[in-house]
Short mmCIF file of C-alpha atoms in Angstrom, two decimals:
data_model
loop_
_atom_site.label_atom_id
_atom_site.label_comp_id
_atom_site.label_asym_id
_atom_site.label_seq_id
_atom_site.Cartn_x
_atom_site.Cartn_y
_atom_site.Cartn_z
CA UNK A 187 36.22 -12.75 40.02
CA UNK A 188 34.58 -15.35 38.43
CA UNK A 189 30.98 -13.88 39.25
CA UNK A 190 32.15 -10.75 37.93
CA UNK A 191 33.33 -12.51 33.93
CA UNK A 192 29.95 -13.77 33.89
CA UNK A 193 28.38 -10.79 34.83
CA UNK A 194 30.39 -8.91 32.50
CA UNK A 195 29.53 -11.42 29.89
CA UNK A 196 26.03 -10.83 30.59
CA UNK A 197 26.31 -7.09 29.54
CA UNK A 198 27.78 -7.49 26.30
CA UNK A 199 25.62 -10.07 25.88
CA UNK A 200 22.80 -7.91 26.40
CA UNK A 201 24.30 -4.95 24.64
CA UNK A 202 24.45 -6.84 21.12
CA UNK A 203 20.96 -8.30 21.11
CA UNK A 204 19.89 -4.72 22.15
CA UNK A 205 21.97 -3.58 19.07
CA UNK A 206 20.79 -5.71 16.49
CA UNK A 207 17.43 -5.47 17.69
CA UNK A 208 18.19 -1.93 16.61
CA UNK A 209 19.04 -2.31 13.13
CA UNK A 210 16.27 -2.70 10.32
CA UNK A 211 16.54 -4.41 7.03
CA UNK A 212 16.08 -3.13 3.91
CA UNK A 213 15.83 -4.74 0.31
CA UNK A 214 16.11 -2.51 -2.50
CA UNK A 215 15.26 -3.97 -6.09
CA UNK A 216 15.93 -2.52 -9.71
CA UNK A 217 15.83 -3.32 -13.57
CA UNK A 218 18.57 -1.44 -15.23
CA UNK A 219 18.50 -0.95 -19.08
CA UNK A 220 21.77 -1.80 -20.84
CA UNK A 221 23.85 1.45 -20.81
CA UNK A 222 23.02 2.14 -17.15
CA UNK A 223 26.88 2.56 -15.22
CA UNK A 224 27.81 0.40 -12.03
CA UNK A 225 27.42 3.45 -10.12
CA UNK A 226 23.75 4.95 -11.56
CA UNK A 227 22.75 1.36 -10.78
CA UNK A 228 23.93 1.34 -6.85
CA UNK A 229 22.10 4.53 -6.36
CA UNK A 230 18.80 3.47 -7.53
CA UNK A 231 19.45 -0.14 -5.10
CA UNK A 232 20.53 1.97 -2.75
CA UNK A 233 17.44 4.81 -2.92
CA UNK A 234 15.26 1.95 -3.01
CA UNK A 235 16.68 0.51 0.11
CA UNK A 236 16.15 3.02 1.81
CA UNK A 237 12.76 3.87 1.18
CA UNK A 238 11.60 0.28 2.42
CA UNK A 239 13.41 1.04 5.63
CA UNK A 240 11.41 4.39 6.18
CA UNK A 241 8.62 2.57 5.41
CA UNK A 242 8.79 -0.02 7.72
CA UNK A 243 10.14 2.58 10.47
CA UNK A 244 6.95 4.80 9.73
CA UNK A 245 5.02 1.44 10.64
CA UNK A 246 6.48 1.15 14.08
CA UNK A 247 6.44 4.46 15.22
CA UNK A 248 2.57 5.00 14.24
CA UNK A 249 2.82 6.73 11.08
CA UNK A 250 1.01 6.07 7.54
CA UNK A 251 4.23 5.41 5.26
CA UNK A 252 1.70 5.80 2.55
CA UNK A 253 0.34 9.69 3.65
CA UNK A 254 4.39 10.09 4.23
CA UNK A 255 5.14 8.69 0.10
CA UNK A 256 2.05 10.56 -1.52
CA UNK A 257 3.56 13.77 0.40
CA UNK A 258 6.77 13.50 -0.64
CA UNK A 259 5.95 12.50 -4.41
CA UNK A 260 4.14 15.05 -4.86
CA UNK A 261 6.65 17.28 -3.46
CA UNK A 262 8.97 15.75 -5.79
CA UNK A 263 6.84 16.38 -8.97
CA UNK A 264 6.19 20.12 -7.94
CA UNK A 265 10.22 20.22 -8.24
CA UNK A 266 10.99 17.77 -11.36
CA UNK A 267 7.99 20.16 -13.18
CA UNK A 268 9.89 22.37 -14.78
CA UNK A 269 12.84 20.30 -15.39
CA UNK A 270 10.45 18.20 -17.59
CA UNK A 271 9.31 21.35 -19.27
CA UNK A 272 12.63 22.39 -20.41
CA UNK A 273 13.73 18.94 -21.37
CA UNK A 274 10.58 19.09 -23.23
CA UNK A 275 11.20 21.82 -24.93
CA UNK A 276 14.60 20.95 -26.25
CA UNK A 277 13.14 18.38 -27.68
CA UNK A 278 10.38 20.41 -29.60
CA UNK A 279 7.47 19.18 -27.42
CA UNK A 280 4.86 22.08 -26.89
CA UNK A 281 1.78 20.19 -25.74
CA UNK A 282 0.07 16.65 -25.04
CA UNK A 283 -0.59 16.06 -28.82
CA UNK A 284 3.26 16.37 -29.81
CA UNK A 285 3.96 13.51 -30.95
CA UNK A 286 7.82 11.90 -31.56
CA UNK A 287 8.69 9.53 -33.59
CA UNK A 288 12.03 7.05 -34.08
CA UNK A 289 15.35 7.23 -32.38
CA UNK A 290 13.57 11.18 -31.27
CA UNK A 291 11.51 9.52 -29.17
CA UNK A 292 13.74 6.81 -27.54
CA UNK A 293 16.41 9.50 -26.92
CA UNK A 294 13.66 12.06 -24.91
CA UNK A 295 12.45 8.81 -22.68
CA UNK A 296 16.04 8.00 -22.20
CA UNK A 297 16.73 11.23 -20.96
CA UNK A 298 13.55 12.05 -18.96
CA UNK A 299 14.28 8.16 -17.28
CA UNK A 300 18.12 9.45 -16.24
CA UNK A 301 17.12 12.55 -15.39
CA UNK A 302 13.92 11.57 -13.24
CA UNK A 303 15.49 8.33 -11.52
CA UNK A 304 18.86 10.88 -10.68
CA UNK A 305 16.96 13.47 -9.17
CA UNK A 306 14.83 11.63 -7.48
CA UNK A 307 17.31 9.35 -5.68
CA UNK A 308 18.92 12.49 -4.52
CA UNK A 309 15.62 14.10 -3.46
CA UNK A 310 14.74 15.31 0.05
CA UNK A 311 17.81 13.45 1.34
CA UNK A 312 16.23 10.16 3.03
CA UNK A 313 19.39 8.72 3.72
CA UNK A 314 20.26 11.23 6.51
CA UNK A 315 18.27 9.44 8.72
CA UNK A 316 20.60 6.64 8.85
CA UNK A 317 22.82 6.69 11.83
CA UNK A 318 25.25 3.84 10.21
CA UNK A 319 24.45 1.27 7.64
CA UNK A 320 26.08 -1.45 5.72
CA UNK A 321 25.40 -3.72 2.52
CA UNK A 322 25.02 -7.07 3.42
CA UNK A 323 24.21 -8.38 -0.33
CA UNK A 324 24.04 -6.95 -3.62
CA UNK A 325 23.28 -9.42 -6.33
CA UNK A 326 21.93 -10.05 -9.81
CA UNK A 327 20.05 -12.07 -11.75
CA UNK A 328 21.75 -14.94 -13.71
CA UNK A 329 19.09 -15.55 -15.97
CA UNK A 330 18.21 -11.47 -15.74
CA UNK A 331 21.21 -9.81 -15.53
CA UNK A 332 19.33 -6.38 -15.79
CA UNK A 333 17.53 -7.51 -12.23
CA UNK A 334 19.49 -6.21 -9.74
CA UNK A 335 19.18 -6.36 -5.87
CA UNK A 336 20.65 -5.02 -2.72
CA UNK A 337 19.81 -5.46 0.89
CA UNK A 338 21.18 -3.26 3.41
CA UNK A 339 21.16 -3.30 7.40
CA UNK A 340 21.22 0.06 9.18
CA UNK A 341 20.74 1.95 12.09
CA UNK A 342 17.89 4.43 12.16
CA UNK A 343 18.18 7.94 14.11
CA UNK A 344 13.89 8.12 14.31
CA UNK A 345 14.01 11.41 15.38
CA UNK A 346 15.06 12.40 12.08
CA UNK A 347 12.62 10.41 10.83
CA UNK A 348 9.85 12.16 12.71
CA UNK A 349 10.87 15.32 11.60
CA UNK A 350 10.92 14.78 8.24
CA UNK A 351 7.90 12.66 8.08
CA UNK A 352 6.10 16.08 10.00
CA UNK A 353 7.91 17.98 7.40
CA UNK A 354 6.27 15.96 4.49
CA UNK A 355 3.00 16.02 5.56
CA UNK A 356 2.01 19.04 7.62
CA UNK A 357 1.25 21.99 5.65
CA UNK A 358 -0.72 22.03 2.14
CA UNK A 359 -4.21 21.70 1.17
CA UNK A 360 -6.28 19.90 4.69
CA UNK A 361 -8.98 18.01 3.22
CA UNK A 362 -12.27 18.16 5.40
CA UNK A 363 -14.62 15.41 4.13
CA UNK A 364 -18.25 15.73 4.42
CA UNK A 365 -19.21 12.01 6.11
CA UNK A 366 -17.10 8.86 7.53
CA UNK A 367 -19.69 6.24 7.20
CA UNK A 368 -18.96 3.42 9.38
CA UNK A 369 -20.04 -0.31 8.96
CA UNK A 370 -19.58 -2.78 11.30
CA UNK A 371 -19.86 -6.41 10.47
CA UNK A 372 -19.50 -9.17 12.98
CA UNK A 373 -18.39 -13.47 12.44
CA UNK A 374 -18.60 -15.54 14.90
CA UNK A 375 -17.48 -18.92 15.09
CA UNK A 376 -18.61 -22.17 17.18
CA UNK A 377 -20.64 -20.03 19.34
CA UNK A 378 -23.88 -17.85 19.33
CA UNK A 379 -24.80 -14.68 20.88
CA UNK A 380 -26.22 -16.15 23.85
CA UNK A 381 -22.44 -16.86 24.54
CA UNK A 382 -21.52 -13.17 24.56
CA UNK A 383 -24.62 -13.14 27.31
CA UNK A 384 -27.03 -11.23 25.36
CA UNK A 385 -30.22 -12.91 23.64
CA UNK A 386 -30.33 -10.46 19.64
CA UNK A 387 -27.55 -9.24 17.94
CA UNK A 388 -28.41 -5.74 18.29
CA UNK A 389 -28.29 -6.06 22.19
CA UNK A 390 -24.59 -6.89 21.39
CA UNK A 391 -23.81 -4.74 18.31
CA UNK A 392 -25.85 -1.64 18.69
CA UNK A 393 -23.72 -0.46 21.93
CA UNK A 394 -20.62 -0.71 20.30
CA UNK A 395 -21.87 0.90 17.00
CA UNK A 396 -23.11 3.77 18.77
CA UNK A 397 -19.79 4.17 21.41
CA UNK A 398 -17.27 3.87 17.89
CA UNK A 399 -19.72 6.48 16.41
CA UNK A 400 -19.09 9.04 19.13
CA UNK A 401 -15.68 8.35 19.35
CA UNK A 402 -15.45 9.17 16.03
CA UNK A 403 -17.34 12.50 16.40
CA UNK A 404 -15.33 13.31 19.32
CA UNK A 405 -11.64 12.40 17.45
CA UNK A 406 -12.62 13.88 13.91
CA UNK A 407 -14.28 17.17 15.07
CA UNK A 408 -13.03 19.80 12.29
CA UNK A 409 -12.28 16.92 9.72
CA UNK A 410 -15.16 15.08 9.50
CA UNK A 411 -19.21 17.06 9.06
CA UNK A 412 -21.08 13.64 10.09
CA UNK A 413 -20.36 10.25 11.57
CA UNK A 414 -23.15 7.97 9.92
CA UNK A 415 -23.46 4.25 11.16
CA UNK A 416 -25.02 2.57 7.26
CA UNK A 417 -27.77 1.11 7.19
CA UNK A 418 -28.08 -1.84 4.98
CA UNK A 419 -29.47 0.62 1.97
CA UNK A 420 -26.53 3.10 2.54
CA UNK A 421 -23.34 -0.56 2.44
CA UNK A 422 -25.13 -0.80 -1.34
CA UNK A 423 -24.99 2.21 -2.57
CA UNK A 424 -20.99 2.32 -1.37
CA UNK A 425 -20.61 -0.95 -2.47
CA UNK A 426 -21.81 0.18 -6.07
CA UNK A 427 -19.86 3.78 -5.44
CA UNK A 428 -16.62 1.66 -5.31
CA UNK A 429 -17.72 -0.11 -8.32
CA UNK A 430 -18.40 2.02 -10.72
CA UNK A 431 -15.48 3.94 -9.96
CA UNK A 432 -13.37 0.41 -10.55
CA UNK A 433 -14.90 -0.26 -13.39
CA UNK A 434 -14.64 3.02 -15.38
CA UNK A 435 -11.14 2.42 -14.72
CA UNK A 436 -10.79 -1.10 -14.98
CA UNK A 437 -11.66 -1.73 -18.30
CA UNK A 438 -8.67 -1.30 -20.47
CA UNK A 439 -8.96 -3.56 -23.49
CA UNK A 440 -12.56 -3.45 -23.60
CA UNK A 441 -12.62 0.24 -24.75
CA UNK A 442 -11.87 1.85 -27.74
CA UNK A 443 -9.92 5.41 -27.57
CA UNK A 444 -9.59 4.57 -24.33
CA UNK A 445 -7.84 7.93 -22.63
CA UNK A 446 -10.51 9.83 -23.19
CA UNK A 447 -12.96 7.44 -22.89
CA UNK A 448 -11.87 6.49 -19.67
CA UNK A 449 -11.56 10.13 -18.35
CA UNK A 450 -15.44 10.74 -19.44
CA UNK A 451 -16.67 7.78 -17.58
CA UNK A 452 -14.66 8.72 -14.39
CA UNK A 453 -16.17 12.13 -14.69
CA UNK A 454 -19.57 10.73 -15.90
CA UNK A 455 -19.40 8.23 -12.66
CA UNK A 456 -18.39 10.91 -10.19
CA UNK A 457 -21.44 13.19 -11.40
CA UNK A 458 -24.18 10.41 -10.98
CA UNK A 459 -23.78 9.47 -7.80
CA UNK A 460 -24.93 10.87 -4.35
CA UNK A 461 -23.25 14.16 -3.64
CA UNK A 462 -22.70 13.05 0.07
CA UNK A 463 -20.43 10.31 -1.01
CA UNK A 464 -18.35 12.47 -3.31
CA UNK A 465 -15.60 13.71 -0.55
CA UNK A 466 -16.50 11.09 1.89
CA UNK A 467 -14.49 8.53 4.13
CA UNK A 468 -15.69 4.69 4.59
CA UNK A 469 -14.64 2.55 7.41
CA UNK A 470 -15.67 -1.28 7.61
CA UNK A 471 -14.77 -2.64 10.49
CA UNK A 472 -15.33 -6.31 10.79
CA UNK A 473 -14.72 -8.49 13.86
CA UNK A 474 -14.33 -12.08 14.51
CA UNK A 475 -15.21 -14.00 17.64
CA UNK A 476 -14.43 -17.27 18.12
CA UNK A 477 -15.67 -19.61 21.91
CA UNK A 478 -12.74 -21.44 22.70
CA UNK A 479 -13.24 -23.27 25.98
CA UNK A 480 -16.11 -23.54 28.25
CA UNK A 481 -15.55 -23.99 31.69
CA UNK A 482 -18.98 -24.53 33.59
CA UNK A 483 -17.38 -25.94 36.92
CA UNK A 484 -15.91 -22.19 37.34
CA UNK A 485 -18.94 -20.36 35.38
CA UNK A 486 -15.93 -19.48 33.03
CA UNK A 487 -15.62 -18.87 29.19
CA UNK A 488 -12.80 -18.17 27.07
CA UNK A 489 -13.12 -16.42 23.70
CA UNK A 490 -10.83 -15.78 21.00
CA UNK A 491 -11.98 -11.49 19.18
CA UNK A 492 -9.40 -10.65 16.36
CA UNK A 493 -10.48 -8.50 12.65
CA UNK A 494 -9.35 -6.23 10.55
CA UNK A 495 -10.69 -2.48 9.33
CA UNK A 496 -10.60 -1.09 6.14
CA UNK A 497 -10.82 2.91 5.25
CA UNK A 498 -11.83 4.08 1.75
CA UNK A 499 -11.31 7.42 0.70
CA UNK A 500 -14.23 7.77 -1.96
CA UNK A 501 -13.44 10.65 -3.56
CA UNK A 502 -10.09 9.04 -5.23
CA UNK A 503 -11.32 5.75 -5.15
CA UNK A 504 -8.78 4.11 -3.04
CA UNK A 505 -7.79 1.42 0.24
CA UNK A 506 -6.71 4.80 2.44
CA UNK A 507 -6.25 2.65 5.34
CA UNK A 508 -5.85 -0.96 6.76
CA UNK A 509 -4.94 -2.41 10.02
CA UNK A 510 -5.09 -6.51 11.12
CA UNK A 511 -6.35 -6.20 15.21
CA UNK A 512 -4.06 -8.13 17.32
CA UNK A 513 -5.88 -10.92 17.98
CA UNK A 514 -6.60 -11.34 21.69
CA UNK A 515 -7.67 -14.66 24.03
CA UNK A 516 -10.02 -13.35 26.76
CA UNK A 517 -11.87 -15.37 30.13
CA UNK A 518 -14.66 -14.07 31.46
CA UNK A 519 -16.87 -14.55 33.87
CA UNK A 520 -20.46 -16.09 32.83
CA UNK A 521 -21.91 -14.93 36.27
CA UNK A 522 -21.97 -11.33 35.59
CA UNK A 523 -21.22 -8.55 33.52
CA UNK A 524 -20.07 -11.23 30.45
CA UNK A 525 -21.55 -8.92 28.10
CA UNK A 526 -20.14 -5.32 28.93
CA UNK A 527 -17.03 -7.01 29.72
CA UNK A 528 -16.64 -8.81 26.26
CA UNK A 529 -18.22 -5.42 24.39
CA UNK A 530 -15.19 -3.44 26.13
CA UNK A 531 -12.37 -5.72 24.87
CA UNK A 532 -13.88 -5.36 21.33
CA UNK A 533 -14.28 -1.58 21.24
CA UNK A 534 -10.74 -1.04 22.30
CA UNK A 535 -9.22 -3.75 19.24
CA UNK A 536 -9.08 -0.59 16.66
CA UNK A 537 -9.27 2.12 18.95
CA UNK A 538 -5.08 2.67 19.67
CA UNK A 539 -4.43 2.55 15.09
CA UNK A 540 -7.50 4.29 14.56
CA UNK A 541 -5.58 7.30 16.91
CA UNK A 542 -2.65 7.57 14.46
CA UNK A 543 -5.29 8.08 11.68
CA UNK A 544 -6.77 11.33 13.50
CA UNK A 545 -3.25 12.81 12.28
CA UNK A 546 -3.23 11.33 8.97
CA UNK A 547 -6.58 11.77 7.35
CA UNK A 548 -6.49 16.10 6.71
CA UNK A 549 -3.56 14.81 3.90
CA UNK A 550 -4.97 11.89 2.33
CA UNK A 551 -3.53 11.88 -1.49
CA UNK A 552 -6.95 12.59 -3.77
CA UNK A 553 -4.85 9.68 -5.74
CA UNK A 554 -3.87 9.20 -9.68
CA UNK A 555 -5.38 7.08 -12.14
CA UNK A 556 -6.04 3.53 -11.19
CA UNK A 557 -6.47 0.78 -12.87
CA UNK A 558 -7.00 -3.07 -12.13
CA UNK A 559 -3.92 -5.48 -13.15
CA UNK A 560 -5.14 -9.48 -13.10
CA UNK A 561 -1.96 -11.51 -12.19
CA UNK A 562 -2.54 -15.51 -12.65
CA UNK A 563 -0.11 -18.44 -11.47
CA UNK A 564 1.07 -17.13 -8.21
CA UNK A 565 1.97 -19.57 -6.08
CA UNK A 566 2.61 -17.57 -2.94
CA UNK A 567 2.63 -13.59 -1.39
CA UNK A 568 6.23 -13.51 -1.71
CA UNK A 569 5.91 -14.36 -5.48
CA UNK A 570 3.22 -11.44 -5.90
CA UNK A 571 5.54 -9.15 -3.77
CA UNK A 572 8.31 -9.67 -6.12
CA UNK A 573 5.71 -8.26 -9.19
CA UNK A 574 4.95 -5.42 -7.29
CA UNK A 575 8.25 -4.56 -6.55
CA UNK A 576 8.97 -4.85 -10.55
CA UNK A 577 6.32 -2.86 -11.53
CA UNK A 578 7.15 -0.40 -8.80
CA UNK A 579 10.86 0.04 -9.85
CA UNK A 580 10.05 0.08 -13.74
CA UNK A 581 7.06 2.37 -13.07
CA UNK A 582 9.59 5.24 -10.75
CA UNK A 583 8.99 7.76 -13.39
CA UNK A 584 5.15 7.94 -13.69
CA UNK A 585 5.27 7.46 -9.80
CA UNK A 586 3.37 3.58 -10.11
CA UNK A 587 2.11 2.48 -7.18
CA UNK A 588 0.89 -0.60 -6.02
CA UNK A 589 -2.14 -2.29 -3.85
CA UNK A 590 -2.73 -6.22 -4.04
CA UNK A 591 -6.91 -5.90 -4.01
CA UNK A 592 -7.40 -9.84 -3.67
CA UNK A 593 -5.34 -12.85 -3.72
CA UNK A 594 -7.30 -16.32 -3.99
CA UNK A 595 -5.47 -19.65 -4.93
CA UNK A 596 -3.40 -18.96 -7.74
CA UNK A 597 -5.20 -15.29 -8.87
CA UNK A 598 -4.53 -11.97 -8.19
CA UNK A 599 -6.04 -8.57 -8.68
CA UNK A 600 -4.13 -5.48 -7.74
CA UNK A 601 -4.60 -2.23 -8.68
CA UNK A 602 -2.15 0.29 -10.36
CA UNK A 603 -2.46 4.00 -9.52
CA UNK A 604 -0.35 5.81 -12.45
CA UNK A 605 0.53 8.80 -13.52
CA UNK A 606 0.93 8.42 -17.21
CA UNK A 607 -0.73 7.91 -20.79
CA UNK A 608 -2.31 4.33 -21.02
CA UNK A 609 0.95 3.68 -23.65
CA UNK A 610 2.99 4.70 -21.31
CA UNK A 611 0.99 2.15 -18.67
CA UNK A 612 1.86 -0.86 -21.38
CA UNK A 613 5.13 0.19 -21.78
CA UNK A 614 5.82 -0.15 -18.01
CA UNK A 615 4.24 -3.90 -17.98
CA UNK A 616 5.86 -4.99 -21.17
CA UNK A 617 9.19 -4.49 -19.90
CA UNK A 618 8.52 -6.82 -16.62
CA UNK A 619 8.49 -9.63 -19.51
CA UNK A 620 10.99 -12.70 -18.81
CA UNK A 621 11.71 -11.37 -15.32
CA UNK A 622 12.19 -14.12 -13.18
CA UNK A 623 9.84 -14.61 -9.72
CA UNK A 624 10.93 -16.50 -6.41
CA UNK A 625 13.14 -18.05 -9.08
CA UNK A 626 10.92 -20.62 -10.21
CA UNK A 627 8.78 -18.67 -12.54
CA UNK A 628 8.80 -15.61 -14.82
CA UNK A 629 6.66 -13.41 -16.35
CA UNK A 630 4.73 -13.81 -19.28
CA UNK A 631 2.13 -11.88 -21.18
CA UNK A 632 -0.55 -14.00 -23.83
CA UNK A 633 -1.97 -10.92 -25.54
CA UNK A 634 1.43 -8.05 -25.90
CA UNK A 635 -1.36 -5.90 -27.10
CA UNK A 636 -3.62 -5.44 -24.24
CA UNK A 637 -0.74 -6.74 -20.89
CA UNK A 638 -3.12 -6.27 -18.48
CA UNK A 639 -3.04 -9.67 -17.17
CA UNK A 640 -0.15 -10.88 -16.03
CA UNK A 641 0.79 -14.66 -16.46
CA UNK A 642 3.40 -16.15 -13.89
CA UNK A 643 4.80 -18.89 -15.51
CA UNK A 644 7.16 -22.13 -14.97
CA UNK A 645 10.58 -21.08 -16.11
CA UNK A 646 11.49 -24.45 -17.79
CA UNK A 647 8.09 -24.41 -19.94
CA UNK A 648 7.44 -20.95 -20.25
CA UNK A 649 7.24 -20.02 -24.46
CA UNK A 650 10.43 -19.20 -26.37
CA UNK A 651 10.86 -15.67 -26.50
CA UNK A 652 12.37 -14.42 -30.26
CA UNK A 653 13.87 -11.17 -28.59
CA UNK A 654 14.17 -9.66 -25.45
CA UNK A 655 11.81 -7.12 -24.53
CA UNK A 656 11.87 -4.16 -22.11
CA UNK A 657 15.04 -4.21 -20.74
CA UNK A 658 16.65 -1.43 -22.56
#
């Protein structure tokens, strides 16, 4: 009897770490305006919940959560059109150049905002693919009060999920690009090529290269013309592709009239360079190597191969793609075969992500506007998470999204993609001003007239503020 208690224990044992090993997180954020209801507030936590769950669900299961968002925005948009249209016209707004002025023009944003963020929470449904769920915390800011957050534990049916992630993104315009060019780049660390068992770095490189090429040919037939492995003339001119690109977008308070400025040197930039790299893919793979033990007794050597790849789609100027290999701790023999044996381990590092991608790349987004946001006094990722989530919530109705570009001691460079006028773009940073970060900072902006440099700063000796600004 007693055997059969424990066993019995066991089980339900089992059963709950099975079950809670089922359930997903999700953290929703929000800045309400003052004026927003309890309940308008809850939905937009709630909304925003949810969508982190899909998007970390997407993850696991092999899908791009960012193919699955671009799909369903722009779904969204094809809906909230003509909503906007008639809103606009109530309002007496019969083109780009109508201009409103006064308590006009803060009653239309108001409106488009509630209407939008309403709509949009209810749109496509996303929270039928919770089985169950529950909210384990919803909170606000004391020093904030207008920064509200919820996180929520549920139970995903992924079936669901599949279905609507296939019903997102299949059907529409299939993009066929004209070339993936692939560079390879390879570090190695406290070891030389002799160690992989080959003598030049070609003898090493040039198999793989040529194996990841016809993969490629092989995988992308009918979405891809050519596979080119660059050359060291072709990395430069990408390099400067992706440049000039940034740049003509990048430079907001250099410019003067700076819409359609900025839309003449995108053009201007697209028409200059190389036609082949104008609906193009490029994939830079790089891969580390590392010795780690040498054992000579046994003819043995260990290694250590890890990476990373990155896929930009060059027509719209943007990180596509981006996977961290699993970094893997190999022996092999240094009698025989050390080379093939090593080069096998590294082709396959990328292979099983670069699968998922063969569905994904026909409905890559061609992208918005983007433009480059400095952020300086970060201490941490969590602290530039918590900006990005911000900008993300007060940016829902131009459809703002985020990518951190580069984080390096205490600076940041991300880059906005935005559907908006560059006022519009302001508008959207000024109101992040005072928010509070990892609680220990908030944010902070030198020059009001051009905030395109964010400036996290210590709460206790951050500058007096005269009024608040942004939240409504």
């Amino acid at each position: 009897m007693k055997g059969m208690i424990t066993l019995v224990l066991a089980l339900v044992l089992t059963v709950n770490v099975s079950a809670k090993d089922d359930l997903t997180n999700g953290e929703g954020r929000f800045v309400s305006r003052d004026g927003d209801s309890l309940t308008f507030v809850k939905k937009q936590l709630l909304y925003a919940a949810v969508k982190d769950i899909i998007t970390k669900e997407l993850s696991k299961m092999g899908h791009s959560s960012e193919v699955f968002w671009a799909k369903y925005n722009e779904k969204f948009d094809s809906y909230f059109s003509p909503i906007k249209e008639n809103l606009d016209k109530s309002y007496g707004i019969t083109s780009s150049e109508t201009k409103l002025s006064g308590r006009k023009k803060e009653q239309y944003e108001d409106s488009l905002r509630s209407k939008k963020l309403t709509l949009k929470a209810r749109y496509g449904k996303l929270q039928k693919i919770l089985a169950s769920y529950s909210v384990k915390k919803m909170s606000r800011s004391p020093q904030f009060p207008n920064s509200r957050y919820m996180n929520i534990q549920a139970k995903v049916n992924r079936k669901l999920l599949n279905d609507m992630f296939y019903g997102y993104t299949r059907g529409g315009e299939k993009r066929i690009y004209k070339n993936l060019f692939v560079t390879v780049e390879f570090s190695m660390r406290e070891m030389s090529w002799q160690d992989l068992g080959v003598e030049l770095e070609n003898d090493f490189t040039s198999v793989l290269k040529e194996h990841w090429k016809r993969w490629f040919e092989d995988k992308f037939q009918g979405k891809v013309n050519n596979v080119i492995v660059t050359t060291s003339y072709e990395e430069e001119k990408l390099d400067s592709h992706l440049k000039m690109l940034s740049e003509a977008s990048s430079s907001l308070n250099q410019i003067s009239s700076i819409e359609n400025d900025l839309a003449k040197e995108q053009q201007n930039a697209l028409i200059s360079v190389d036609d082949q790299l104008k609906d193009s893919l490029w994939m830079k793979v790089k891969v580390n190597v590392q010795k780690v033990a040498e054992d000579e007794t046994f003819k043995k050597r260990t290694f250590l191969f890890g990476g990373e790849y990155l896929l930009f789609d060059l027509k719209s100027n943007r990180l596509a793609s981006h996977y961290d290999f699993i970094s893997e701790e190999a022996t092999f023999s240094t009698a025989k075969d050390l080379s093939s044996n090593s080069a096998s381990l590294v082709y396959r590092l990328p292979v099983a992500k670069w699968e998922s991608l063969i569905r994904d790349i026909s409905h890559f987004p061609l992208g918005r506007k983007s433009f480059r946001i400095d952020v300086i006094g970060a201490n941490s990722v969590k602290q530039i998470d918590e900006v990005d989530k911000y900008l993300s919530s007060m940016g829902l109705t131009h459809s703002l999204k985020v990518k951190v570009e580069s984080f390096n001691r205490d600076r940041a460079q991300l880059r906005i993609f935005f559907k908006g006028t560059i006022d519009d773009l302001k508008g959207t940073l000024l109101r992040t001003k005072n928010l509070e970060v990892d609680g220990q900072k908030k944010i902070f902006f030198q020059n009001e007239e051009s905030p395109f440099t964010i400036n996290l700063v210590d709460k206790e000796i951050s500058t007096p503020e005269k009024k608040e600004n942004g939240q409504g």
